[in-house]
Amino acid sequence: ARAFTRQRVWDLGITLAPRSLKLDLDHPVLEPGRVILRGPGGLERAIPVDHKDRLAIDWSFPLNSPQLTRESFHSVLHNHFDRTRGQTNDLRELWRGKLAIVGSIASGNDLTDFGATPLEKETFLAIRSWNVANSVLTGRFVRQSALRVELLLILSLAVIAGLVIW
């Protein structure tokens, strides 16, 4: 028996959003430069990827974004247990219609979930998952420019820098 098998798995952010939208993760359409996920009622998300099948993340939601709901996991579990016991009079509905991503903010060698992102040099790394999920939910993705546009931009900036220095 083999110790492991190689397989591709979906990113957490890409898994959460399609489940919420009821997109079919089991039958993606793979085309050069994009992955297409289809759902009921003609709903479709075309996720742009580069030549190495990587997604450029739209970092719209930093950790302190007012659109994000934050609550301790202990509190979420407490509310869940109260709900299962029928004690619903004092429950807050913070999470209705929302996706929840749980990450560790404990300190220690293998417990921490902090690191660098394009937004901050030290932040909560679950931020990556909710930004990917947000892109899939909204259909708003970062798309790479064509090579000729990038080369024209580099050349233009080099000319401008040369003129400024001169």
Tab-separated table of N, CA and C in Angstrom:
chain	number	residue	atom	x	y	z
A	1	ALA	N	0.838	-1.185	0.000
A	1	ALA	CA	0.000	0.000	0.000
A	1	ALA	C	0.875	1.238	0.000
A	2	ARG	N	0.409	2.261	-0.679
A	2	ARG	CA	1.149	3.515	-0.737
A	2	ARG	C	0.896	4.329	0.524
A	3	ALA	N	1.916	5.025	0.953
A	3	ALA	CA	1.804	5.851	2.154
A	3	ALA	C	0.918	7.071	1.912
A	4	PHE	N	0.819	7.524	0.668
A	4	PHE	CA	0.005	8.698	0.344
A	4	PHE	C	-0.379	8.633	-1.122
A	5	THR	N	-1.342	9.413	-1.489
A	5	THR	CA	-1.702	9.572	-2.896
A	5	THR	C	-1.708	11.060	-3.215
A	6	ARG	N	-1.194	11.387	-4.384
A	6	ARG	CA	-1.190	12.788	-4.809
A	6	ARG	C	-2.547	13.113	-5.401
A	7	GLN	N	-3.096	14.219	-4.941
A	7	GLN	CA	-4.346	14.685	-5.518
A	7	GLN	C	-4.460	16.176	-5.298
A	8	ARG	N	-5.238	16.813	-6.137
A	8	ARG	CA	-5.494	18.234	-5.964
A	8	ARG	C	-6.688	18.393	-5.044
A	9	VAL	N	-6.575	19.366	-4.180
A	9	VAL	CA	-7.697	19.673	-3.287
A	9	VAL	C	-8.010	21.159	-3.424
A	10	TRP	N	-9.237	21.516	-3.147
A	10	TRP	CA	-9.659	22.908	-3.240
A	10	TRP	C	-9.128	23.703	-2.057
A	11	ASP	N	-8.842	24.968	-2.307
A	11	ASP	CA	-8.487	25.913	-1.262
A	11	ASP	C	-9.715	26.128	-0.380
A	12	LEU	N	-9.461	26.379	0.926
A	12	LEU	CA	-10.566	26.566	1.858
A	12	LEU	C	-11.519	27.667	1.412
A	13	GLY	N	-10.998	28.807	0.979
A	13	GLY	CA	-11.845	29.912	0.530
A	13	GLY	C	-12.669	29.540	-0.691
A	14	ILE	N	-12.078	28.781	-1.600
A	14	ILE	CA	-12.809	28.354	-2.794
A	14	ILE	C	-13.835	27.284	-2.417
A	15	THR	N	-13.584	26.507	-1.396
A	15	THR	CA	-14.549	25.495	-0.960
A	15	THR	C	-15.754	26.123	-0.265
A	16	LEU	N	-15.525	27.093	0.590
A	16	LEU	CA	-16.619	27.699	1.350
A	16	LEU	C	-17.630	28.422	0.470
A	17	ALA	N	-17.154	29.287	-0.388
A	17	ALA	CA	-18.054	30.114	-1.199
A	17	ALA	C	-18.924	29.283	-2.136
A	18	PRO	N	-18.367	28.339	-2.902
A	18	PRO	CA	-19.238	27.546	-3.772
A	18	PRO	C	-20.268	26.712	-3.021
A	19	ARG	N	-19.937	26.255	-1.832
A	19	ARG	CA	-20.944	25.515	-1.061
A	19	ARG	C	-22.099	26.444	-0.687
A	20	SER	N	-21.768	27.689	-0.368
A	20	SER	CA	-22.794	28.670	-0.045
A	20	SER	C	-23.640	29.005	-1.274
A	21	LEU	N	-23.006	29.091	-2.447
A	21	LEU	CA	-23.706	29.408	-3.693
A	21	LEU	C	-24.284	28.174	-4.386
A	22	LYS	N	-24.001	26.990	-3.829
A	22	LYS	CA	-24.409	25.706	-4.403
A	22	LYS	C	-23.795	25.452	-5.787
A	23	LEU	N	-22.529	25.869	-5.931
A	23	LEU	CA	-21.784	25.596	-7.155
A	23	LEU	C	-21.221	24.181	-7.086
A	24	ASP	N	-21.077	23.538	-8.216
A	24	ASP	CA	-20.629	22.148	-8.291
A	24	ASP	C	-19.101	22.077	-8.270
A	25	LEU	N	-18.543	21.690	-7.124
A	25	LEU	CA	-17.085	21.542	-6.994
A	25	LEU	C	-16.583	20.219	-7.556
A	26	ASP	N	-17.477	19.259	-7.725
A	26	ASP	CA	-17.062	17.943	-8.198
A	26	ASP	C	-16.855	17.880	-9.708
A	27	HIS	N	-17.418	18.843	-10.437
A	27	HIS	CA	-17.318	18.829	-11.893
A	27	HIS	C	-16.923	20.207	-12.426
A	28	PRO	N	-15.729	20.677	-12.077
A	28	PRO	CA	-15.300	21.977	-12.603
A	28	PRO	C	-14.952	21.864	-14.086
A	29	VAL	N	-15.086	22.954	-14.798
A	29	VAL	CA	-14.656	23.018	-16.190
A	29	VAL	C	-13.303	23.720	-16.177
A	30	LEU	N	-12.274	22.992	-16.605
A	30	LEU	CA	-10.916	23.532	-16.602
A	30	LEU	C	-10.567	24.005	-17.998
A	31	GLU	N	-10.311	25.294	-18.114
A	31	GLU	CA	-9.910	25.888	-19.383
A	31	GLU	C	-8.592	26.622	-19.156
A	32	PRO	N	-7.837	26.861	-20.214
A	32	PRO	CA	-6.603	27.629	-20.032
A	32	PRO	C	-6.925	29.012	-19.451
A	33	GLY	N	-6.326	29.305	-18.299
A	33	GLY	CA	-6.504	30.611	-17.680
A	33	GLY	C	-7.715	30.759	-16.786
A	34	ARG	N	-8.522	29.714	-16.627
A	34	ARG	CA	-9.668	29.833	-15.728
A	34	ARG	C	-10.263	28.483	-15.353
A	35	VAL	N	-10.930	28.498	-14.203
A	35	VAL	CA	-11.670	27.347	-13.704
A	35	VAL	C	-13.117	27.802	-13.583
A	36	ILE	N	-14.022	27.076	-14.220
A	36	ILE	CA	-15.426	27.463	-14.215
A	36	ILE	C	-16.203	26.522	-13.306
A	37	LEU	N	-16.942	27.128	-12.368
A	37	LEU	CA	-17.824	26.376	-11.475
A	37	LEU	C	-19.253	26.784	-11.806
A	38	ARG	N	-20.121	25.790	-11.989
A	38	ARG	CA	-21.514	26.069	-12.347
A	38	ARG	C	-22.442	25.628	-11.234
A	39	GLY	N	-23.562	26.342	-11.148
A	39	GLY	CA	-24.555	26.038	-10.121
A	39	GLY	C	-25.959	26.130	-10.669
A	40	PRO	N	-26.947	26.070	-9.791
A	40	PRO	CA	-28.348	26.096	-10.217
A	40	PRO	C	-28.741	27.453	-10.805
A	41	GLY	N	-29.714	27.421	-11.703
A	41	GLY	CA	-30.225	28.658	-12.280
A	41	GLY	C	-29.244	29.373	-13.184
A	42	GLY	N	-28.270	28.657	-13.743
A	42	GLY	CA	-27.299	29.277	-14.636
A	42	GLY	C	-26.200	30.053	-13.928
A	43	LEU	N	-26.165	29.965	-12.597
A	43	LEU	CA	-25.115	30.656	-11.846
A	43	LEU	C	-23.763	30.057	-12.208
A	44	GLU	N	-22.786	30.927	-12.432
A	44	GLU	CA	-21.467	30.469	-12.849
A	44	GLU	C	-20.403	31.408	-12.297
A	45	ARG	N	-19.290	30.848	-11.890
A	45	ARG	CA	-18.137	31.633	-11.487
A	45	ARG	C	-16.940	31.141	-12.284
A	46	ALA	N	-16.325	32.051	-13.027
A	46	ALA	CA	-15.109	31.748	-13.771
A	46	ALA	C	-13.949	32.326	-12.970
A	47	ILE	N	-13.181	31.468	-12.358
A	47	ILE	CA	-12.074	31.874	-11.495
A	47	ILE	C	-10.806	31.966	-12.344
A	48	PRO	N	-10.259	33.170	-12.512
A	48	PRO	CA	-9.056	33.303	-13.340
A	48	PRO	C	-7.826	32.757	-12.619
A	49	VAL	N	-7.008	32.018	-13.349
A	49	VAL	CA	-5.760	31.478	-12.803
A	49	VAL	C	-4.634	31.778	-13.789
A	50	ASP	N	-3.405	31.793	-13.272
A	50	ASP	CA	-2.267	32.039	-14.147
A	50	ASP	C	-1.804	30.730	-14.784
A	51	HIS	N	-0.684	30.776	-15.488
A	51	HIS	CA	-0.175	29.593	-16.189
A	51	HIS	C	0.234	28.459	-15.244
A	52	LYS	N	0.366	28.755	-13.948
A	52	LYS	CA	0.671	27.711	-12.964
A	52	LYS	C	-0.561	27.367	-12.127
A	53	ASP	N	-1.743	27.737	-12.623
A	53	ASP	CA	-3.027	27.470	-11.955
A	53	ASP	C	-3.135	28.122	-10.590
A	54	ARG	N	-2.579	29.320	-10.452
A	54	ARG	CA	-2.650	30.067	-9.193
A	54	ARG	C	-3.633	31.216	-9.331
A	55	LEU	N	-4.340	31.493	-8.256
A	55	LEU	CA	-5.300	32.587	-8.193
A	55	LEU	C	-4.639	33.794	-7.548
A	56	ALA	N	-4.772	34.960	-8.168
A	56	ALA	CA	-4.298	36.201	-7.547
A	56	ALA	C	-5.388	36.673	-6.596
A	57	ILE	N	-5.057	36.848	-5.336
A	57	ILE	CA	-6.043	37.158	-4.302
A	57	ILE	C	-6.347	38.651	-4.276
A	58	ASP	N	-7.637	38.979	-4.223
A	58	ASP	CA	-8.089	40.356	-4.028
A	58	ASP	C	-8.157	40.579	-2.517
A	59	TRP	N	-7.227	41.336	-1.981
A	59	TRP	CA	-7.109	41.539	-0.537
A	59	TRP	C	-7.996	42.696	-0.074
A	60	SER	N	-9.295	42.622	-0.331
A	60	SER	CA	-10.229	43.715	-0.005
A	60	SER	C	-10.551	43.834	1.476
A	61	PHE	N	-10.515	42.722	2.204
A	61	PHE	CA	-10.958	42.729	3.595
A	61	PHE	C	-9.811	42.487	4.568
A	62	PRO	N	-9.262	43.559	5.145
A	62	PRO	CA	-8.237	43.374	6.183
A	62	PRO	C	-8.889	42.882	7.476
A	63	LEU	N	-8.087	42.544	8.422
A	63	LEU	CA	-8.571	41.997	9.697
A	63	LEU	C	-9.547	42.927	10.398
A	64	ASN	N	-9.340	44.219	10.311
A	64	ASN	CA	-10.187	45.175	11.034
A	64	ASN	C	-11.353	45.692	10.188
A	65	SER	N	-11.688	45.018	9.104
A	65	SER	CA	-12.771	45.459	8.228
A	65	SER	C	-14.110	45.447	8.965
A	66	PRO	N	-14.902	46.521	8.858
A	66	PRO	CA	-16.195	46.564	9.558
A	66	PRO	C	-17.218	45.579	8.989
A	67	GLN	N	-16.994	45.057	7.782
A	67	GLN	CA	-17.929	44.085	7.206
A	67	GLN	C	-17.797	42.697	7.813
A	68	LEU	N	-16.723	42.444	8.540
A	68	LEU	CA	-16.492	41.118	9.108
A	68	LEU	C	-17.099	41.004	10.500
A	69	THR	N	-17.665	39.848	10.787
A	69	THR	CA	-18.199	39.557	12.108
A	69	THR	C	-17.153	38.756	12.868
A	70	ARG	N	-16.861	39.156	14.100
A	70	ARG	CA	-15.868	38.446	14.903
A	70	ARG	C	-16.499	38.027	16.228
A	71	GLU	N	-16.186	36.821	16.627
A	71	GLU	CA	-16.676	36.309	17.898
A	71	GLU	C	-15.759	35.161	18.304
A	72	SER	N	-15.580	34.973	19.596
A	72	SER	CA	-14.729	33.870	20.041
A	72	SER	C	-15.422	32.545	19.719
A	73	PHE	N	-14.606	31.534	19.435
A	73	PHE	CA	-15.154	30.221	19.122
A	73	PHE	C	-15.906	29.659	20.329
A	74	HIS	N	-15.409	29.960	21.515
A	74	HIS	CA	-16.085	29.524	22.738
A	74	HIS	C	-17.518	30.060	22.774
A	75	SER	N	-17.698	31.306	22.420
A	75	SER	CA	-19.020	31.924	22.407
A	75	SER	C	-19.918	31.294	21.339
A	76	VAL	N	-19.357	30.997	20.174
A	76	VAL	CA	-20.132	30.348	19.112
A	76	VAL	C	-20.604	28.974	19.572
A	77	LEU	N	-19.709	28.201	20.193
A	77	LEU	CA	-20.098	26.878	20.706
A	77	LEU	C	-21.149	26.986	21.806
A	78	HIS	N	-20.984	27.944	22.692
A	78	HIS	CA	-21.949	28.148	23.778
A	78	HIS	C	-23.338	28.437	23.189
A	79	ASN	N	-23.406	29.306	22.193
A	79	ASN	CA	-24.678	29.611	21.541
A	79	ASN	C	-25.265	28.386	20.846
A	80	HIS	N	-24.405	27.585	20.228
A	80	HIS	CA	-24.877	26.365	19.568
A	80	HIS	C	-25.499	25.404	20.583
A	81	PHE	N	-24.828	25.201	21.713
A	81	PHE	CA	-25.364	24.295	22.731
A	81	PHE	C	-26.662	24.838	23.329
A	82	ASP	N	-26.744	26.145	23.541
A	82	ASP	CA	-27.996	26.743	24.018
A	82	ASP	C	-29.115	26.515	23.011
A	83	ARG	N	-28.811	26.658	21.747
A	83	ARG	CA	-29.813	26.469	20.697
A	83	ARG	C	-30.302	25.024	20.668
A	84	THR	N	-29.394	24.049	20.816
A	84	THR	CA	-29.800	22.637	20.789
A	84	THR	C	-30.632	22.267	22.011
A	85	ARG	N	-30.462	23.004	23.118
A	85	ARG	CA	-31.280	22.759	24.324
A	85	ARG	C	-32.589	23.550	24.287
A	86	GLY	N	-32.804	24.318	23.213
A	86	GLY	CA	-34.036	25.085	23.105
A	86	GLY	C	-33.997	26.414	23.828
A	87	GLN	N	-32.854	26.813	24.318
A	87	GLN	CA	-32.717	28.087	25.036
A	87	GLN	C	-32.325	29.177	24.036
A	88	THR	N	-33.313	29.688	23.305
A	88	THR	CA	-33.030	30.611	22.204
A	88	THR	C	-33.450	32.052	22.468
A	89	ASN	N	-34.032	32.345	23.625
A	89	ASN	CA	-34.526	33.707	23.881
A	89	ASN	C	-33.424	34.753	23.918
A	90	ASP	N	-32.249	34.403	24.434
A	90	ASP	CA	-31.175	35.388	24.592
A	90	ASP	C	-30.076	35.277	23.529
A	91	LEU	N	-30.307	34.480	22.490
A	91	LEU	CA	-29.275	34.302	21.469
A	91	LEU	C	-29.250	35.470	20.495
A	92	ARG	N	-28.051	35.866	20.137
A	92	ARG	CA	-27.881	36.894	19.107
A	92	ARG	C	-27.739	36.191	17.757
A	93	GLU	N	-28.229	36.801	16.718
A	93	GLU	CA	-28.159	36.222	15.375
A	93	GLU	C	-27.021	36.853	14.574
A	94	LEU	N	-25.808	36.768	15.102
A	94	LEU	CA	-24.656	37.361	14.425
A	94	LEU	C	-24.288	36.648	13.126
A	95	TRP	N	-24.567	35.351	13.041
A	95	TRP	CA	-24.020	34.541	11.957
A	95	TRP	C	-25.047	34.132	10.908
A	96	ARG	N	-26.279	34.576	11.001
A	96	ARG	CA	-27.294	34.180	10.024
A	96	ARG	C	-26.882	34.658	8.630
A	97	GLY	N	-26.829	33.707	7.691
A	97	GLY	CA	-26.487	34.031	6.310
A	97	GLY	C	-25.025	34.353	6.073
A	98	LYS	N	-24.153	33.982	7.002
A	98	LYS	CA	-22.725	34.290	6.859
A	98	LYS	C	-21.902	33.016	6.873
A	99	LEU	N	-20.720	33.091	6.289
A	99	LEU	CA	-19.753	32.004	6.364
A	99	LEU	C	-18.862	32.242	7.568
A	100	ALA	N	-18.458	31.174	8.228
A	100	ALA	CA	-17.567	31.293	9.387
A	100	ALA	C	-16.239	30.611	9.077
A	101	ILE	N	-15.161	31.302	9.378
A	101	ILE	CA	-13.823	30.746	9.243
A	101	ILE	C	-13.190	30.790	10.617
A	102	VAL	N	-12.709	29.653	11.066
A	102	VAL	CA	-12.120	29.544	12.395
A	102	VAL	C	-10.614	29.413	12.231
A	103	GLY	N	-9.873	30.235	12.981
A	103	GLY	CA	-8.422	30.166	12.948
A	103	GLY	C	-7.871	30.334	14.351
A	104	SER	N	-6.642	29.915	14.535
A	104	SER	CA	-6.011	29.977	15.843
A	104	SER	C	-5.215	31.269	15.997
A	105	ILE	N	-5.381	31.909	17.152
A	105	ILE	CA	-4.547	33.071	17.467
A	105	ILE	C	-3.727	32.799	18.724
A	106	ALA	N	-3.623	31.532	19.067
A	106	ALA	CA	-2.817	31.146	20.230
A	106	ALA	C	-1.341	31.359	19.907
A	107	SER	N	-0.537	31.463	20.940
A	107	SER	CA	0.896	31.611	20.711
A	107	SER	C	1.583	30.292	21.022
A	108	GLY	N	2.690	30.082	20.407
A	108	GLY	CA	3.445	28.847	20.584
A	108	GLY	C	4.045	28.437	19.263
A	109	ASN	N	4.870	27.395	19.285
A	109	ASN	CA	5.577	26.979	18.079
A	109	ASN	C	4.648	26.543	16.957
A	110	ASP	N	3.689	25.683	17.241
A	110	ASP	CA	2.842	25.126	16.195
A	110	ASP	C	1.400	25.602	16.273
A	111	LEU	N	1.103	26.553	17.128
A	111	LEU	CA	-0.271	26.980	17.319
A	111	LEU	C	-0.611	28.281	16.620
A	112	THR	N	0.348	29.054	16.295
A	112	THR	CA	0.091	30.389	15.791
A	112	THR	C	-0.406	30.380	14.353
A	113	ASP	N	-1.256	31.319	14.040
A	113	ASP	CA	-1.783	31.490	12.692
A	113	ASP	C	-1.527	32.936	12.260
A	114	PHE	N	-0.351	33.435	12.577
A	114	PHE	CA	0.035	34.783	12.209
A	114	PHE	C	1.155	34.732	11.180
A	115	GLY	N	1.176	35.707	10.305
A	115	GLY	CA	2.230	35.779	9.315
A	115	GLY	C	2.052	37.006	8.436
A	116	ALA	N	2.825	37.063	7.375
A	116	ALA	CA	2.804	38.221	6.482
A	116	ALA	C	1.816	38.021	5.343
A	117	THR	N	1.156	39.098	4.957
A	117	THR	CA	0.311	39.165	3.772
A	117	THR	C	0.649	40.474	3.057
A	118	PRO	N	0.116	40.699	1.863
A	118	PRO	CA	0.351	42.001	1.222
A	118	PRO	C	-0.232	43.175	2.005
A	119	LEU	N	-1.151	42.906	2.945
A	119	LEU	CA	-1.764	43.978	3.716
A	119	LEU	C	-0.939	44.395	4.923
A	120	GLU	N	-0.339	43.426	5.584
A	120	GLU	CA	0.407	43.695	6.813
A	120	GLU	C	1.556	42.708	6.933
A	121	LYS	N	2.581	43.104	7.682
A	121	LYS	CA	3.702	42.174	7.831
A	121	LYS	C	3.439	41.126	8.908
A	122	GLU	N	2.491	41.351	9.784
A	122	GLU	CA	2.143	40.382	10.830
A	122	GLU	C	0.636	40.465	11.059
A	123	THR	N	-0.096	39.472	10.543
A	123	THR	CA	-1.550	39.474	10.682
A	123	THR	C	-2.082	38.049	10.770
A	124	PHE	N	-3.328	37.938	11.086
A	124	PHE	CA	-4.053	36.676	11.205
A	124	PHE	C	-4.185	36.054	9.814
A	125	LEU	N	-3.638	34.856	9.583
A	125	LEU	CA	-3.571	34.292	8.241
A	125	LEU	C	-4.898	33.740	7.711
A	126	ALA	N	-5.912	33.615	8.550
A	126	ALA	CA	-7.228	33.212	8.052
A	126	ALA	C	-7.796	34.285	7.126
A	127	ILE	N	-7.204	35.468	7.162
A	127	ILE	CA	-7.606	36.562	6.282
A	127	ILE	C	-7.551	36.122	4.817
A	128	ARG	N	-6.620	35.265	4.488
A	128	ARG	CA	-6.479	34.765	3.122
A	128	ARG	C	-7.739	34.023	2.689
A	129	SER	N	-8.238	33.150	3.543
A	129	SER	CA	-9.407	32.343	3.196
A	129	SER	C	-10.649	33.193	2.989
A	130	TRP	N	-10.865	34.201	3.870
A	130	TRP	CA	-12.088	34.983	3.674
A	130	TRP	C	-11.977	35.920	2.485
A	131	ASN	N	-10.783	36.329	2.105
A	131	ASN	CA	-10.649	37.142	0.899
A	131	ASN	C	-10.852	36.317	-0.368
A	132	VAL	N	-10.380	35.077	-0.384
A	132	VAL	CA	-10.627	34.186	-1.521
A	132	VAL	C	-12.122	33.885	-1.611
A	133	ALA	N	-12.755	33.549	-0.480
A	133	ALA	CA	-14.195	33.268	-0.472
A	133	ALA	C	-14.984	34.478	-0.958
A	134	ASN	N	-14.600	35.667	-0.532
A	134	ASN	CA	-15.288	36.879	-0.965
A	134	ASN	C	-15.203	37.058	-2.481
A	135	SER	N	-14.051	36.782	-3.072
A	135	SER	CA	-13.911	36.890	-4.523
A	135	SER	C	-14.858	35.950	-5.245
A	136	VAL	N	-14.962	34.721	-4.759
A	136	VAL	CA	-15.849	33.752	-5.405
A	136	VAL	C	-17.312	34.152	-5.193
A	137	LEU	N	-17.652	34.588	-3.992
A	137	LEU	CA	-19.035	34.995	-3.722
A	137	LEU	C	-19.465	36.177	-4.589
A	138	THR	N	-18.608	37.160	-4.716
A	138	THR	CA	-18.957	38.380	-5.449
A	138	THR	C	-18.654	38.291	-6.938
A	139	GLY	N	-17.813	37.328	-7.335
A	139	GLY	CA	-17.407	37.233	-8.735
A	139	GLY	C	-16.400	38.300	-9.120
A	140	ARG	N	-15.774	38.909	-8.121
A	140	ARG	CA	-14.787	39.972	-8.359
A	140	ARG	C	-13.388	39.404	-8.137
A	141	PHE	N	-12.613	39.322	-9.212
A	141	PHE	CA	-11.292	38.712	-9.159
A	141	PHE	C	-10.224	39.672	-9.677
A	142	VAL	N	-9.000	39.457	-9.228
A	142	VAL	CA	-7.851	40.178	-9.762
A	142	VAL	C	-7.427	39.432	-11.019
A	143	ARG	N	-7.329	40.152	-12.092
A	143	ARG	CA	-6.935	39.538	-13.366
A	143	ARG	C	-5.585	40.104	-13.794
A	144	GLN	N	-4.729	39.241	-14.296
A	144	GLN	CA	-3.407	39.666	-14.745
A	144	GLN	C	-3.529	40.338	-16.102
A	145	SER	N	-2.799	41.408	-16.268
A	145	SER	CA	-2.779	42.112	-17.552
A	145	SER	C	-2.055	41.277	-18.590
A	146	ALA	N	-2.334	41.584	-19.848
A	146	ALA	CA	-1.630	40.924	-20.941
A	146	ALA	C	-0.153	41.311	-20.893
A	147	LEU	N	0.694	40.451	-21.406
A	147	LEU	CA	2.145	40.682	-21.377
A	147	LEU	C	2.504	42.001	-22.056
A	148	ARG	N	1.885	42.316	-23.174
A	148	ARG	CA	2.208	43.563	-23.883
A	148	ARG	C	1.832	44.788	-23.052
A	149	VAL	N	0.754	44.705	-22.266
A	149	VAL	CA	0.368	45.819	-21.392
A	149	VAL	C	1.406	45.986	-20.287
A	150	GLU	N	1.853	44.884	-19.701
A	150	GLU	CA	2.871	44.945	-18.647
A	150	GLU	C	4.187	45.526	-19.191
A	151	LEU	N	4.588	45.077	-20.370
A	151	LEU	CA	5.829	45.585	-20.965
A	151	LEU	C	5.711	47.071	-21.299
A	152	LEU	N	4.553	47.490	-21.806
A	152	LEU	CA	4.332	48.902	-22.106
A	152	LEU	C	4.367	49.740	-20.834
A	153	LEU	N	3.796	49.227	-19.764
A	153	LEU	CA	3.814	49.930	-18.480
A	153	LEU	C	5.243	50.058	-17.947
A	154	ILE	N	6.012	48.984	-18.012
A	154	ILE	CA	7.405	49.014	-17.548
A	154	ILE	C	8.220	50.013	-18.367
A	155	LEU	N	8.050	49.966	-19.678
A	155	LEU	CA	8.772	50.886	-20.549
A	155	LEU	C	8.375	52.333	-20.268
A	156	SER	N	7.081	52.593	-20.098
A	156	SER	CA	6.603	53.950	-19.799
A	156	SER	C	7.170	54.465	-18.483
A	157	LEU	N	7.156	53.626	-17.456
A	157	LEU	CA	7.696	54.034	-16.161
A	157	LEU	C	9.200	54.270	-16.230
A	158	ALA	N	9.894	53.463	-17.029
A	158	ALA	CA	11.342	53.660	-17.187
A	158	ALA	C	11.631	54.985	-17.874
A	159	VAL	N	10.845	55.325	-18.885
A	159	VAL	CA	11.027	56.611	-19.584
A	159	VAL	C	10.741	57.768	-18.646
A	160	ILE	N	9.636	57.664	-17.869
A	160	ILE	CA	9.279	58.720	-16.916
A	160	ILE	C	10.382	58.880	-15.867
A	161	ALA	N	10.879	57.763	-15.339
A	161	ALA	CA	11.958	57.826	-14.334
A	161	ALA	C	13.204	58.459	-14.931
A	162	GLY	N	13.528	58.112	-16.192
A	162	GLY	CA	14.693	58.692	-16.846
A	162	GLY	C	14.553	60.202	-17.018
A	163	LEU	N	13.355	60.647	-17.398
A	163	LEU	CA	13.112	62.083	-17.578
A	163	LEU	C	13.172	62.823	-16.250
A	164	VAL	N	12.630	62.240	-15.201
A	164	VAL	CA	12.643	62.864	-13.882
A	164	VAL	C	14.070	62.981	-13.361
A	165	ILE	N	14.862	61.949	-13.536
A	165	ILE	CA	16.257	61.944	-13.072
A	165	ILE	C	17.094	62.921	-13.886
A	166	TRP	N	16.818	63.011	-15.187
A	166	TRP	CA	17.580	63.887	-16.062
A	166	TRP	C	17.378	65.316	-15.662
